mmCIF file of C-alpha atoms in Angstrom:
data_model
loop_
_atom_site.group_PDB
_atom_site.id
_atom_site.type_symbol
_atom_site.label_atom_id
_atom_site.label_comp_id
_atom_site.label_asym_id
_atom_site.label_seq_id
_atom_site.Cartn_x
_atom_site.Cartn_y
_atom_site.Cartn_z
ATOM 1 C CA MET A 1 66.110 47.868 149.871
ATOM 2 C CA ALA A 2 67.506 48.859 146.506
ATOM 3 C CA GLY A 3 68.715 52.073 148.014
ATOM 4 C CA ASP A 4 70.387 50.115 150.786
ATOM 5 C CA ARG A 5 72.170 47.867 148.229
ATOM 6 C CA SER A 6 73.320 50.936 146.277
ATOM 7 C CA ALA A 7 74.625 52.562 149.396
ATOM 8 C CA SER A 8 76.366 49.333 150.391
ATOM 9 C CA ALA A 9 78.035 49.041 146.970
ATOM 10 C CA ALA A 10 79.093 52.658 147.049
ATOM 11 C CA GLY A 11 80.637 52.110 150.467
ATOM 12 C CA ALA A 12 82.457 49.035 149.218
ATOM 13 C CA THR A 13 83.787 50.991 146.240
ATOM 14 C CA ARG A 14 85.146 53.654 148.506
ATOM 15 C CA ARG A 15 86.827 50.977 150.635
ATOM 16 C CA ASP A 16 88.253 48.977 147.661
ATOM 17 C CA PRO A 17 88.508 50.862 144.334
ATOM 18 C CA SER A 18 89.487 47.675 142.488
ATOM 19 C CA ILE A 19 85.855 46.492 142.664
ATOM 20 C CA ALA A 20 84.677 49.553 140.732
ATOM 21 C CA ILE A 21 87.183 49.091 137.888
ATOM 22 C CA GLY A 22 86.890 45.310 137.654
ATOM 23 C CA ILE A 23 90.409 44.304 138.801
ATOM 24 C CA THR A 24 90.770 40.819 140.196
ATOM 25 C CA ARG A 25 92.338 41.002 143.598
ATOM 26 C CA ALA A 26 95.426 38.959 144.530
ATOM 27 C CA PRO A 27 94.896 35.929 146.706
ATOM 28 C CA THR A 28 94.927 36.702 150.396
ATOM 29 C CA THR A 29 97.690 34.117 151.039
ATOM 30 C CA VAL A 30 100.917 34.491 149.022
ATOM 31 C CA PRO A 31 103.069 31.320 148.679
ATOM 32 C CA TYR A 32 106.171 31.711 150.856
ATOM 33 C CA GLY A 33 107.822 28.278 151.027
ATOM 34 C CA HIS A 34 111.126 27.410 149.402
ATOM 35 C CA ASP A 35 109.451 25.502 146.571
ATOM 36 C CA ALA A 36 107.237 28.475 145.706
ATOM 37 C CA ARG A 37 110.163 30.878 145.756
ATOM 38 C CA ALA A 38 112.392 28.628 143.662
ATOM 39 C CA SER A 39 109.536 28.057 141.214
ATOM 40 C CA ALA A 40 108.993 31.803 140.849
ATOM 41 C CA VAL A 41 112.695 32.371 140.221
ATOM 42 C CA ARG A 42 112.767 29.632 137.566
ATOM 43 C CA ARG A 43 109.663 30.995 135.811
ATOM 44 C CA VAL A 44 111.082 34.493 135.618
ATOM 45 C CA ALA A 45 114.530 33.238 134.532
ATOM 46 C CA ASP A 46 112.907 31.076 131.811
ATOM 47 C CA VAL A 47 111.318 34.184 130.358
ATOM 48 C CA MET A 48 114.397 36.361 130.623
ATOM 49 C CA ILE A 49 116.849 33.909 129.047
ATOM 50 C CA HIS A 50 115.095 34.539 125.731
ATOM 51 C CA HIS A 51 115.879 38.236 126.064
ATOM 52 C CA LEU A 52 119.554 37.806 126.984
ATOM 53 C CA ARG A 53 120.789 39.839 124.032
ATOM 54 C CA GLY A 54 118.708 42.872 124.953
ATOM 55 C CA LEU A 55 119.678 42.540 128.619
ATOM 56 C CA SER A 56 123.356 42.384 127.712
ATOM 57 C CA VAL A 57 123.129 45.456 125.467
ATOM 58 C CA ARG A 58 121.373 47.428 128.198
ATOM 59 C CA ALA A 59 123.851 46.314 130.875
ATOM 60 C CA ALA A 60 126.836 47.225 128.680
ATOM 61 C CA SER A 61 125.363 50.686 128.064
ATOM 62 C CA GLU A 62 124.706 51.178 131.789
ATOM 63 C CA ILE A 63 128.269 50.193 132.671
ATOM 64 C CA TRP A 64 129.711 52.497 130.045
ATOM 65 C CA THR A 65 127.613 55.374 131.355
ATOM 66 C CA ARG A 66 128.255 54.798 135.060
ATOM 67 C CA GLU A 67 131.862 53.614 135.091
ATOM 68 C CA VAL A 68 133.823 56.296 133.268
ATOM 69 C CA ASP A 69 137.105 54.580 134.239
ATOM 70 C CA PHE A 70 136.411 52.158 131.375
ATOM 71 C CA TRP A 71 136.733 55.008 128.889
ATOM 72 C CA THR A 72 140.537 54.912 129.079
ATOM 73 C CA LEU A 73 140.621 51.099 128.840
ATOM 74 C CA LEU A 74 138.045 50.234 126.162
ATOM 75 C CA THR A 75 136.905 51.810 122.913
ATOM 76 C CA GLY A 76 133.172 51.699 123.631
ATOM 77 C CA PRO A 77 130.272 49.814 125.243
ATOM 78 C CA GLU A 78 130.492 47.214 122.470
ATOM 79 C CA ASP A 79 133.628 45.867 124.164
ATOM 80 C CA LEU A 80 131.520 45.123 127.241
ATOM 81 C CA TYR A 81 128.691 43.280 125.493
ATOM 82 C CA ASP A 82 130.234 39.791 125.380
ATOM 83 C CA ASN A 83 131.260 40.037 129.037
ATOM 84 C CA CYS A 84 127.720 41.018 130.081
ATOM 85 C CA SER A 85 126.293 38.186 128.025
ATOM 86 C CA ILE A 86 128.541 35.697 129.842
ATOM 87 C CA THR A 87 127.845 36.946 133.365
ATOM 88 C CA ILE A 88 124.093 37.537 132.999
ATOM 89 C CA GLY A 89 123.586 34.356 130.965
ATOM 90 C CA SER A 90 125.479 32.302 133.551
ATOM 91 C CA ALA A 91 123.445 33.770 136.395
ATOM 92 C CA LEU A 92 120.141 33.096 134.597
ATOM 93 C CA ASP A 93 121.098 29.502 133.756
ATOM 94 C CA SER A 94 122.115 28.854 137.353
ATOM 95 C CA LEU A 95 118.764 30.255 138.541
ATOM 96 C CA ARG A 96 116.957 27.926 136.155
ATOM 97 C CA SER A 97 118.925 24.811 137.105
ATOM 98 C CA GLY A 98 119.722 25.607 140.726
ATOM 99 C CA ARG A 99 123.506 25.545 140.258
ATOM 100 C CA LEU A 100 126.326 27.149 138.319
ATOM 101 C CA GLY A 101 127.384 24.605 135.693
ATOM 102 C CA SER A 102 131.036 23.710 135.102
ATOM 103 C CA HIS A 103 130.971 25.191 131.580
ATOM 104 C CA HIS A 104 129.762 28.497 133.037
ATOM 105 C CA VAL A 105 132.467 28.368 135.702
ATOM 106 C CA ALA A 106 135.109 27.942 132.990
ATOM 107 C CA ARG A 107 133.745 30.872 130.954
ATOM 108 C CA ILE A 108 133.500 33.178 133.977
ATOM 109 C CA ARG A 109 137.012 32.341 135.149
ATOM 110 C CA GLY A 110 138.245 32.943 131.617
ATOM 111 C CA LEU A 111 136.575 36.347 131.742
ATOM 112 C CA GLY A 112 138.420 37.122 134.973
ATOM 113 C CA ARG A 113 141.767 36.044 133.516
ATOM 114 C CA SER A 114 141.159 38.150 130.417
ATOM 115 C CA ALA A 115 140.423 41.226 132.528
ATOM 116 C CA ALA A 116 143.639 40.689 134.469
ATOM 117 C CA GLU A 117 145.639 40.297 131.244
ATOM 118 C CA GLN A 118 144.199 43.594 129.983
ATOM 119 C CA GLY A 119 145.281 45.318 133.183
ATOM 120 C CA ILE A 120 141.729 46.196 134.258
ATOM 121 C CA PRO A 121 141.694 46.601 138.068
ATOM 122 C CA LEU A 122 139.679 43.942 139.887
ATOM 123 C CA GLU A 123 137.727 46.630 141.763
ATOM 124 C CA LEU A 124 136.530 48.087 138.456
ATOM 125 C CA VAL A 125 135.588 44.632 137.151
ATOM 126 C CA LEU A 126 133.482 43.940 140.244
ATOM 127 C CA ARG A 127 131.802 47.348 140.032
ATOM 128 C CA ALA A 128 130.825 46.567 136.443
ATOM 129 C CA LEU A 129 129.504 43.191 137.546
ATOM 130 C CA ARG A 130 127.365 44.939 140.147
ATOM 131 C CA VAL A 131 125.793 47.094 137.407
ATOM 132 C CA ASP A 132 125.151 43.886 135.413
ATOM 133 C CA PHE A 133 123.173 42.396 138.228
ATOM 134 C CA LEU A 134 121.292 45.567 139.141
ATOM 135 C CA VAL A 135 119.982 45.547 135.570
ATOM 136 C CA LEU A 136 119.203 41.815 135.889
ATOM 137 C CA TRP A 137 117.340 42.234 139.195
ATOM 138 C CA GLY A 138 115.347 45.206 137.918
ATOM 139 C CA GLU A 139 114.228 43.271 134.848
ATOM 140 C CA MET A 140 113.331 40.227 136.937
ATOM 141 C CA LEU A 141 111.078 42.353 139.126
ATOM 142 C CA LEU A 142 109.425 43.846 136.032
ATOM 143 C CA VAL A 143 108.743 40.402 134.538
ATOM 144 C CA ALA A 144 107.354 39.131 137.833
ATOM 145 C CA ARG A 145 105.155 42.211 138.256
ATOM 146 C CA THR A 146 103.593 41.722 134.834
ATOM 147 C CA THR A 147 102.951 38.034 135.571
ATOM 148 C CA ASP A 148 100.882 38.115 138.751
ATOM 149 C CA ALA A 149 101.125 39.387 142.290
ATOM 150 C CA GLY A 150 101.923 35.940 143.671
ATOM 151 C CA THR A 151 104.968 35.558 141.424
ATOM 152 C CA LEU A 152 106.184 39.038 142.360
ATOM 153 C CA GLN A 153 105.862 38.358 146.071
ATOM 154 C CA SER A 154 107.542 34.960 145.775
ATOM 155 C CA LEU A 155 110.403 36.541 143.819
ATOM 156 C CA LEU A 156 110.841 39.209 146.473
ATOM 157 C CA ASN A 157 110.905 36.486 149.104
ATOM 158 C CA ALA A 158 113.495 34.624 147.013
ATOM 159 C CA SER A 159 115.947 37.520 146.742
ATOM 160 C CA GLU A 160 118.606 35.531 148.630
ATOM 161 C CA LEU A 161 118.431 32.828 145.937
ATOM 162 C CA VAL A 162 119.034 35.414 143.239
ATOM 163 C CA TRP A 163 121.891 37.098 145.051
ATOM 164 C CA GLY A 164 123.356 33.714 145.905
ATOM 165 C CA ALA A 165 123.672 33.044 142.188
ATOM 166 C CA VAL A 166 125.158 36.515 141.738
ATOM 167 C CA ASP A 167 127.718 35.848 144.475
ATOM 168 C CA ALA A 168 128.698 32.561 142.800
ATOM 169 C CA VAL A 169 129.485 34.445 139.589
ATOM 170 C CA ASN A 170 131.420 37.048 141.596
ATOM 171 C CA VAL A 171 133.496 34.372 143.277
ATOM 172 C CA GLU A 172 134.375 32.514 140.077
ATOM 173 C CA LEU A 173 135.300 35.711 138.259
ATOM 174 C CA THR A 174 137.577 36.709 141.142
ATOM 175 C CA VAL A 175 139.156 33.237 141.161
ATOM 176 C CA GLY A 176 139.911 33.587 137.452
ATOM 177 C CA TYR A 177 141.348 37.054 137.947
ATOM 178 C CA ARG A 178 143.534 35.951 140.849
ATOM 179 C CA SER A 179 144.725 32.849 138.996
ATOM 180 C CA ASN A 180 146.078 35.044 136.238
ATOM 181 C CA GLU A 181 147.770 37.231 138.830
ATOM 182 C CA SER A 182 149.347 34.082 140.295
ATOM 183 C CA GLU A 183 150.497 32.944 136.853
ATOM 184 C CA GLU A 184 152.007 36.368 136.209
ATOM 185 C CA ALA A 185 153.697 36.299 139.606
ATOM 186 C CA ARG A 186 155.133 32.846 138.875
ATOM 187 C CA ALA A 187 156.320 34.012 135.454
ATOM 188 C CA GLU A 188 157.940 37.057 137.036
ATOM 189 C CA ALA A 189 159.596 34.836 139.655
ATOM 190 C CA ARG A 190 160.977 32.573 136.909
ATOM 191 C CA ARG A 191 162.300 35.590 135.034
ATOM 192 C CA ARG A 192 163.905 36.950 138.207
ATOM 193 C CA GLN A 193 165.537 33.597 138.969
ATOM 194 C CA ALA A 194 166.873 33.217 135.427
ATOM 195 C CA MET A 195 168.336 36.715 135.579
ATOM 196 C CA LEU A 196 169.947 36.050 138.945
ATOM 197 C CA HIS A 197 171.444 32.817 137.572
ATOM 198 C CA ARG A 198 173.060 34.799 134.769
ATOM 199 C CA LEU A 199 174.446 37.344 137.205
ATOM 200 C CA LEU A 200 175.882 34.636 139.473
ATOM 201 C CA ASP A 201 177.466 32.947 136.450
ATOM 202 C CA GLY A 202 179.321 36.160 135.616
ATOM 203 C CA GLU A 203 177.121 37.248 132.708
ATOM 204 C CA SER A 204 176.117 40.876 132.235
ATOM 205 C CA ILE A 205 172.505 42.073 132.314
ATOM 206 C CA GLU A 206 170.764 45.310 131.406
ATOM 207 C CA LEU A 207 170.884 48.054 134.026
ATOM 208 C CA ASP A 208 167.094 48.457 133.908
ATOM 209 C CA ASP A 209 166.641 44.733 134.603
ATOM 210 C CA LEU A 210 169.144 44.937 137.436
ATOM 211 C CA ARG A 211 167.085 47.645 139.113
ATOM 212 C CA GLU A 212 163.511 46.791 138.180
ATOM 213 C CA VAL A 213 163.632 42.975 138.296
ATOM 214 C CA LEU A 214 166.342 42.266 140.875
ATOM 215 C CA GLY A 215 166.133 45.507 142.844
ATOM 216 C CA LEU A 216 169.927 45.916 142.862
ATOM 217 C CA GLU A 217 172.056 48.997 142.173
ATOM 218 C CA LEU A 218 175.500 49.281 140.606
ATOM 219 C CA ASP A 219 177.004 50.799 143.747
ATOM 220 C CA ASP A 220 175.572 48.190 146.156
ATOM 221 C CA THR A 221 177.913 46.347 148.512
ATOM 222 C CA MET A 222 176.809 42.714 148.287
ATOM 223 C CA VAL A 223 177.410 39.294 149.814
ATOM 224 C CA VAL A 224 176.371 35.935 148.380
ATOM 225 C CA VAL A 225 174.733 33.262 150.538
ATOM 226 C CA VAL A 226 174.358 29.600 149.521
ATOM 227 C CA ALA A 227 172.120 27.503 151.794
ATOM 228 C CA ALA A 228 171.154 23.827 151.699
ATOM 229 C CA GLY A 229 169.354 21.183 153.724
ATOM 230 C CA ASP A 230 165.830 20.378 154.816
ATOM 231 C CA THR A 231 165.674 23.352 157.183
ATOM 232 C CA VAL A 232 166.230 26.064 154.572
ATOM 233 C CA ALA A 233 163.607 28.796 154.770
ATOM 234 C CA SER A 234 161.577 29.823 151.717
ATOM 235 C CA HIS A 235 162.668 32.604 149.383
ATOM 236 C CA GLU A 236 159.912 34.791 150.801
ATOM 237 C CA GLU A 237 160.921 34.229 154.424
ATOM 238 C CA LEU A 238 164.577 34.899 153.701
ATOM 239 C CA ALA A 239 163.778 38.081 151.746
ATOM 240 C CA ARG A 240 161.390 39.265 154.462
ATOM 241 C CA THR A 241 163.971 38.662 157.207
ATOM 242 C CA ILE A 242 166.560 40.678 155.294
ATOM 243 C CA ARG A 243 164.092 43.445 154.449
ATOM 244 C CA TYR A 244 163.161 43.928 158.098
ATOM 245 C CA SER A 245 166.819 44.833 158.705
ATOM 246 C CA SER A 246 166.816 47.588 156.040
ATOM 247 C CA MET A 247 168.731 45.494 153.513
ATOM 248 C CA HIS A 248 167.619 44.045 150.187
ATOM 249 C CA SER A 249 167.980 40.495 148.876
ATOM 250 C CA VAL A 250 167.011 38.351 145.907
ATOM 251 C CA TRP A 251 167.034 34.520 145.904
ATOM 252 C CA CYS A 252 166.954 31.624 143.467
ATOM 253 C CA ASP A 253 167.082 27.810 143.468
ATOM 254 C CA ARG A 254 170.420 26.582 142.174
ATOM 255 C CA ASN A 255 171.863 23.053 142.064
ATOM 256 C CA GLY A 256 169.861 21.849 145.041
ATOM 257 C CA THR A 257 170.550 24.964 147.116
ATOM 258 C CA ILE A 258 168.943 28.337 147.729
ATOM 259 C CA THR A 259 171.349 31.045 146.611
ATOM 260 C CA GLY A 260 170.893 34.716 147.381
ATOM 261 C CA VAL A 261 172.524 38.087 146.802
ATOM 262 C CA ILE A 262 172.171 40.507 149.717
ATOM 263 C CA ALA A 263 172.721 44.243 149.242
ATOM 264 C CA VAL A 264 173.709 45.477 152.720
ATOM 265 C CA ARG A 265 172.917 49.157 151.982
ATOM 266 C CA GLY A 266 174.492 51.171 154.756
ATOM 267 C CA GLU A 267 174.888 48.226 157.104
ATOM 268 C CA ARG A 268 178.174 46.468 157.770
ATOM 269 C CA PRO A 269 178.565 43.304 155.669
ATOM 270 C CA SER A 270 178.617 41.235 158.853
ATOM 271 C CA ALA A 271 175.035 42.400 159.534
ATOM 272 C CA ALA A 272 173.698 40.078 156.824
ATOM 273 C CA ARG A 273 175.287 37.071 158.508
ATOM 274 C CA SER A 274 173.976 38.134 161.917
ATOM 275 C CA VAL A 275 170.429 38.552 160.621
ATOM 276 C CA LEU A 276 170.342 35.150 158.920
ATOM 277 C CA GLU A 277 171.930 33.408 161.888
ATOM 278 C CA ARG A 278 168.997 34.571 163.992
ATOM 279 C CA LEU A 279 166.787 32.259 161.935
ATOM 280 C CA GLY A 280 168.630 29.513 163.790
ATOM 281 C CA ARG A 281 168.211 26.783 161.176
ATOM 282 C CA LEU A 282 170.397 27.611 158.204
ATOM 283 C CA ARG A 283 173.192 25.414 156.904
ATOM 284 C CA ALA A 284 174.852 27.979 154.694
ATOM 285 C CA GLY A 285 178.039 29.498 153.360
ATOM 286 C CA ILE A 286 178.510 33.255 153.028
ATOM 287 C CA SER A 287 181.003 35.120 150.883
ATOM 288 C CA GLN A 288 183.175 38.113 151.545
ATOM 289 C CA PRO A 289 181.570 41.434 150.529
ATOM 290 C CA VAL A 290 181.946 42.576 146.921
ATOM 291 C CA GLY A 291 181.322 46.038 145.538
ATOM 292 C CA ASP A 292 181.126 45.197 141.867
ATOM 293 C CA LEU A 293 178.751 43.004 139.858
ATOM 294 C CA SER A 294 181.674 41.340 138.146
ATOM 295 C CA GLY A 295 182.726 39.898 141.512
ATOM 296 C CA LEU A 296 179.466 38.051 142.158
ATOM 297 C CA ALA A 297 180.470 34.853 140.326
ATOM 298 C CA ALA A 298 183.624 34.503 142.437
ATOM 299 C CA ALA A 299 181.622 35.340 145.586
ATOM 300 C CA ARG A 300 179.102 32.626 144.711
ATOM 301 C CA TYR A 301 181.879 30.044 144.323
ATOM 302 C CA GLU A 302 183.369 31.155 147.645
ATOM 303 C CA ALA A 303 180.017 30.731 149.414
ATOM 304 C CA GLU A 304 179.577 27.281 147.824
ATOM 305 C CA LEU A 305 182.988 26.205 149.153
ATOM 306 C CA ALA A 306 182.130 27.550 152.590
ATOM 307 C CA LEU A 307 178.911 25.509 152.572
ATOM 308 C CA ALA A 308 180.777 22.379 151.477
ATOM 309 C CA SER A 309 183.209 22.818 154.379
ATOM 310 C CA ILE A 310 180.501 22.387 157.037
ATOM 311 C CA ARG A 311 180.638 19.078 158.888
ATOM 312 C CA PRO A 312 177.810 16.638 158.034
ATOM 313 C CA GLY A 313 174.765 17.025 160.260
ATOM 314 C CA VAL A 314 175.779 20.490 161.496
ATOM 315 C CA THR A 315 173.468 23.481 160.969
ATOM 316 C CA GLU A 316 175.455 26.712 160.899
ATOM 317 C CA MET A 317 176.510 29.622 158.712
ATOM 318 C CA VAL A 318 180.203 29.864 157.868
ATOM 319 C CA SER A 319 182.649 31.728 155.676
ATOM 320 C CA ILE A 320 185.805 30.314 154.090
ATOM 321 C CA PHE A 321 187.815 31.631 157.049
ATOM 322 C CA ASP A 322 186.012 29.542 159.669
ATOM 323 C CA ASN A 323 187.678 26.275 158.589
ATOM 324 C CA PRO A 324 190.257 26.950 155.865
ATOM 325 C CA THR A 325 191.476 23.346 155.737
ATOM 326 C CA ALA A 326 187.975 22.026 155.133
ATOM 327 C CA VAL A 327 187.500 24.677 152.431
ATOM 328 C CA LEU A 328 190.656 23.534 150.637
ATOM 329 C CA VAL A 329 189.425 19.944 150.795
ATOM 330 C CA ALA A 330 186.059 21.034 149.363
ATOM 331 C CA ALA A 331 187.827 22.890 146.562
ATOM 332 C CA GLN A 332 189.850 19.806 145.523
ATOM 333 C CA PRO A 333 187.996 16.737 146.846
ATOM 334 C CA ALA A 334 189.626 14.211 144.482
ATOM 335 C CA LEU A 335 193.114 15.462 145.364
ATOM 336 C CA ALA A 336 192.249 15.473 149.074
ATOM 337 C CA VAL A 337 191.079 11.839 148.921
ATOM 338 C CA SER A 338 194.234 10.798 147.096
ATOM 339 C CA LEU A 339 196.462 12.560 149.669
ATOM 340 C CA THR A 340 194.500 11.070 152.550
ATOM 341 C CA ARG A 341 194.827 7.526 151.212
ATOM 342 C CA GLY A 342 198.567 8.011 151.016
ATOM 343 C CA LEU A 343 198.799 9.653 154.429
ATOM 344 C CA LEU A 344 196.667 7.038 156.190
ATOM 345 C CA ALA A 345 197.856 4.024 154.238
ATOM 346 C CA GLY A 346 199.331 2.422 157.374
ATOM 347 C CA VAL A 347 196.107 3.011 159.308
ATOM 348 C CA LEU A 348 193.828 1.739 156.548
ATOM 349 C CA GLY A 349 195.847 -1.490 156.390
ATOM 350 C CA ARG A 350 195.259 -2.388 160.035
ATOM 351 C CA PRO A 351 192.563 -4.855 161.209
ATOM 352 C CA GLU A 352 189.069 -3.402 161.069
ATOM 353 C CA ARG A 353 188.586 -2.887 164.799
ATOM 354 C CA GLU A 354 191.896 -1.052 165.265
ATOM 355 C CA ARG A 355 191.473 0.926 162.050
ATOM 356 C CA ASP A 356 187.988 2.173 163.000
ATOM 357 C CA ALA A 357 189.119 3.162 166.519
ATOM 358 C CA LEU A 358 192.067 5.142 165.160
ATOM 359 C CA LEU A 359 189.997 6.909 162.497
ATOM 360 C CA GLU A 360 187.279 7.711 165.047
ATOM 361 C CA THR A 361 189.895 9.220 167.353
ATOM 362 C CA LEU A 362 191.393 11.249 164.488
ATOM 363 C CA VAL A 363 188.006 12.788 163.643
ATOM 364 C CA ALA A 364 187.091 13.473 167.277
ATOM 365 C CA PHE A 365 190.521 15.019 167.961
ATOM 366 C CA ASP A 366 190.049 17.371 164.981
ATOM 367 C CA GLU A 367 186.559 18.374 166.123
ATOM 368 C CA ALA A 368 187.883 19.016 169.635
ATOM 369 C CA ARG A 369 190.514 21.336 168.109
ATOM 370 C CA GLY A 370 193.404 19.282 169.491
ATOM 371 C CA SER A 371 192.113 18.950 173.064
ATOM 372 C CA VAL A 372 192.771 15.492 174.489
ATOM 373 C CA SER A 373 190.255 15.993 177.318
ATOM 374 C CA LEU A 374 187.435 17.031 174.975
ATOM 375 C CA THR A 375 188.295 14.142 172.658
ATOM 376 C CA ALA A 376 187.990 11.703 175.570
ATOM 377 C CA GLU A 377 184.579 13.200 176.453
ATOM 378 C CA ARG A 378 183.387 12.809 172.891
ATOM 379 C CA LEU A 379 184.537 9.191 172.732
ATOM 380 C CA PHE A 380 183.452 8.297 176.296
ATOM 381 C CA CYS A 381 186.873 6.931 177.154
ATOM 382 C CA HIS A 382 189.842 7.765 179.403
ATOM 383 C CA ARG A 383 192.237 10.472 178.195
ATOM 384 C CA ASN A 384 195.095 7.954 178.360
ATOM 385 C CA THR A 385 193.249 5.853 175.791
ATOM 386 C CA VAL A 386 193.156 8.894 173.525
ATOM 387 C CA LEU A 387 196.892 9.533 174.055
ATOM 388 C CA ASN A 388 197.712 5.932 173.240
ATOM 389 C CA ARG A 389 195.688 6.061 170.016
ATOM 390 C CA LEU A 390 197.288 9.348 168.970
ATOM 391 C CA THR A 391 200.710 7.833 169.563
ATOM 392 C CA ARG A 392 199.725 4.859 167.420
ATOM 393 C CA LEU A 393 198.491 7.237 164.667
ATOM 394 C CA GLY A 394 201.900 8.931 164.745
ATOM 395 C CA GLU A 395 203.666 5.627 164.398
ATOM 396 C CA LEU A 396 201.544 4.558 161.423
ATOM 397 C CA THR A 397 201.572 7.932 159.594
ATOM 398 C CA GLY A 398 204.955 9.293 160.575
ATOM 399 C CA MET A 399 203.305 12.498 161.757
ATOM 400 C CA SER A 400 203.122 14.227 165.124
ATOM 401 C CA THR A 401 199.958 15.753 166.568
ATOM 402 C CA SER A 402 202.116 18.448 168.180
ATOM 403 C CA ALA A 403 203.594 19.727 164.884
ATOM 404 C CA PRO A 404 201.466 22.452 163.184
ATOM 405 C CA THR A 405 202.292 21.285 159.662
ATOM 406 C CA ASP A 406 201.480 17.692 160.475
ATOM 407 C CA MET A 407 198.243 18.762 162.188
ATOM 408 C CA THR A 408 197.129 20.542 159.009
ATOM 409 C CA ALA A 409 197.590 17.323 157.026
ATOM 410 C CA LEU A 410 195.821 15.287 159.699
ATOM 411 C CA ALA A 411 192.953 17.798 159.777
ATOM 412 C CA MET A 412 192.559 17.334 156.017
ATOM 413 C CA ALA A 413 192.499 13.584 156.488
ATOM 414 C CA ALA A 414 189.934 13.890 159.282
ATOM 415 C CA HIS A 415 187.634 15.898 157.002
ATOM 416 C CA VAL A 416 187.863 13.283 154.243
ATOM 417 C CA VAL A 417 187.158 10.476 156.719
ATOM 418 C CA ARG A 418 184.250 12.395 158.261
ATOM 419 C CA ALA A 419 182.716 12.984 154.845
ATOM 420 C CA GLY A 420 182.855 9.250 154.122
ATOM 421 C CA TRP A 421 184.867 9.704 150.936
ATOM 422 C CA LEU A 422 187.244 6.789 151.646
ATOM 423 C CA SER A 423 184.557 4.120 151.449
#
């Protein structure tokens, strides 16, 4: 019997060597539920948080060894230590508490902004972060392995919890990095707008700024566009539309309008107007082409006058040649109002009903370019009614609608009335 027991033991030893050397075997059932996994992660993180300094030193050394691109950006692995301490410490704290705290979010985003300010490419930052977390994961496995088999297995089963915390750090660092990029972009946009303002005001700027910031050249042929209204496209859309047509433009906000300089570059100056008109929703004035930077201030004023000459409620792009009379009124509004009051004094003194009918006919006749039939259509009345009102206007103003000089004065008056400047 003794021999049988010895043989049985020997057979057992051959089947399971741990019996012979006195090792306690792991339980046959390893905890797998979420609670067990989360508990294992917390236990391991609780141990590792006390060794954060050593982890950070090791991670910084690993990054310095693996990512040689840092050698031209930093003086040594010491420059990486604080960053590793922030990222690894944040990940460990989030594994212990189950979430990434707001103070950690702020520190990680600050780390991302700092990297952007130093000009470190985001790809390199994320590669370094990956090394951080490879070191972290390796150490977590080692701690779990030296604890017990159940903890190790639960940690392995909880890998998605660990990498979820890692991803959260990744996301916040990227947000911080991108926010700095956005701030830099906004600062660059402000600088570009300020420089364009100076150029449009007739001030001189450095040639390097002209090229690098505004993208303009000394020998460019340029036009100025001034647009207003609720339907104005964004700077980006306007620039993109122009760029697609092989021209270059730069835009700024100015006195409630969007003002742009377009370098036509090999295209005819009229091409800029054609391209923008295809947007179909611009109320804008456009200048004549200029070939010298010193002419941009005058071109801007010309485009502003062209914009001011557009009838209220109309969406179109015009130059100063499309309605010269309206442009002259826009250039001297106070004088135009004074002249109109004198010219229409007899009309303005009539009873309200007659006065309004005569002024309405004057405006409609101007918009119909002197056509009695079109005026009647606009006013929904018989053409004889229009002729009678025009005759009455002549009697009260002493002017004839068939005389070119008189028509110019009446057109000025119509523009002032239409704009509502007499009220």
